[in-house]
Amino acid sequence: MPYEYPSVTAAPQSPGVPAATDSMVHARGLRKTFGSFEAVRGIDVDVHRGEAFGFLGPNGAGKSSTMRMIAAVSPVTAGTLRVLGMDPQTDGPLIRARLGVCPQEDSLDPDLRVRENLLVYGRYFGLSRRAVRARADELLEFAQLTDKAKAKVDDLSGGMKRRLTIARALINDPEILLLDEPTTGLDPQARHSLWDKLFRLKEQGVTIVLTTHYMDEAEQLCDRLVVMDKGAIAAEGSPLELIREHSTREVAELRFGVGQHEALAARVADLADRVEVLPDRLMLYTEHGEETLAQVHGRGLRPLAVLVRRSTLEDVFLKLTGRSLVD
Amino acid sequence: MAVTTLPSGPFGWLSITWRLLDYWITVYRRTWRGSVFTSFLTPLLYVVAMGVLLGGFIKTPAADLDGASSYLLFVAPGLLAAQTMQLVFGETTYPVLGLIKWHKVYASMVATPLTVSKVVIAQLGFIAFRIMSASVVFILVMTPFGVFSSVGGALGAFFVQLLLGMAFATPIFAYSAALQSEEGFTVIFRLLMIPMFLFSGAFFPLRNLSPVLEQIARITPLWQGVDLTRMLALGTWDTPSALVHLAYLVVLSVAGGWLAIRSLARRLAK
Ligand SMILES: Nc1ncnc2c1ncn2[C@@H]1O[C@H](COP(=O)(O)OP(=O)(O)OP(=O)(O)O)[C@@H](O)[C@H]1O
Ligand SMILES: [Mg+2]
């Protein structure tokens, strides 16, 4: 007997059109090696429709390598990867038709004018000339570059180039927008305005996958994120979950005279969940910063300056990936 | 939104490649002025200087000039083939590396439904267009000098340029796509292009070379093009040797095309 869909909930489906999948990116044991160097060492990632998903990690963590595999331009070394339910190895063009990609390094064509960069790019997706012209003007407006339409790309500022690259990534109305460090090099105004725009896109149902070095950006934009380190995933969750799991609610920062921090750390060690010694201050990770501070004062210690604040993603990040630069 | 299929089949393949047309039109719009000047003036200067003026001093019997009754008639087809080679070297060296390295244009192209083979084919199409327009101009410039013995010969010479151009374009493209820095171009300009230009029979009959050098010259791609163009211009068509030249150029074009796609794919698949 043929199975019958309950009439109320059945989505209208035309034959031949694959069911809309809610898994936009699905990776299991995903690896990327360059020669003998392992840039990505077996990661599991799931991104769902409509989500904003972030990759955080220090330089060289493997974020861009991962993004390029998801963008179906860099071959997967091992493991499973599905993007929009398809295998990049066999369905690369079809996947790319539905992606918008903003690479870490701008790849605008300096021989073309600003608007031409959009026009030409839209044609690669099979848009008609008329459609692409309309879309280009819309996107120039979106990127606040309308009055630069005829400018040479080389004459744009770094931030303008970035905005143009993002506008170009939107030319095909992508279902997934891949942004590799979208706001690096932007001034605060441009960053905030870009966040607003990304938020609007997300509201329209666009799935966003981004990498960033900015914790505030991750907190603002990402529903969920992973912290990557040395090619592996060190933690995963929403920004709040990560803070709850990997840090305390609050942090008390105490500054003493130069050179005293190391010695004083032992005297406050039992007052906090964790004490970190930096050259210029002590960081006390604790649930209640003011109480801890009172206890510090109670032991007769007089810091030159104190700051009690909430834990941020940055604390989590530094805890998970370490403070020292390892390149 | 909701692109769930792409055009398929051989026509689908072509229609996707065709999507690069606007890119190349836009590029050409930026550069055509310079190229029109050179593609018209260069042939004229060469034909006048070498064919008419230098040729005026050369009184060699036709038998010693591959059947040409004057040096002008001998050198003009050679110049045409040599121009094709030079144009292709220009189009497939710095521009290719530039699109890979300096501007990452190919990388942005293959981030779309386009694939490496389509990107390569479209660029070869553009180069073919450049060869055709330059050849038409060259042939028109040469015609008043009585260089072509027949219309068919001129037409044949035109198609030979296309084939000769592809035979150079594809392997050099493959080479350029594998280069890390532009220093590699100096090598092929000095070791391949200039020696071929001077010694592949464009300016003097190959028999004038020593036997060893003559054999080397006979296996260069440029000689195949020079001899074909010359036979067509002078009406001295010799089918067996023409077939060898044609087969040589076709094999080089196809093998080179395969190499070019492979080379660029490797370069971009990081
Ligand atoms: N094409 C390549 N060939 C060789 N090694 C590479 C290549 N691309 C990346 N790597 C190496 O892989 C590692 C991960 O690089 P990746 O660009 O993915 O890091 P990332 O997390 O994006 O860093 P960043 O924050 O600096 O952009 C680095 O050590 C890098 O040197
Ligand atoms: Mg990166």
XYZ file of C-alpha atoms in Angstrom, chain A residues 33-39 41:
8
model
C 46.550 17.444 4.423
C 49.077 19.432 2.412
C 51.908 17.050 1.656
C 52.703 15.572 5.040
C 51.210 18.500 6.956
C 47.787 17.946 8.502
C 45.874 21.225 8.382
C 42.624 16.576 11.525
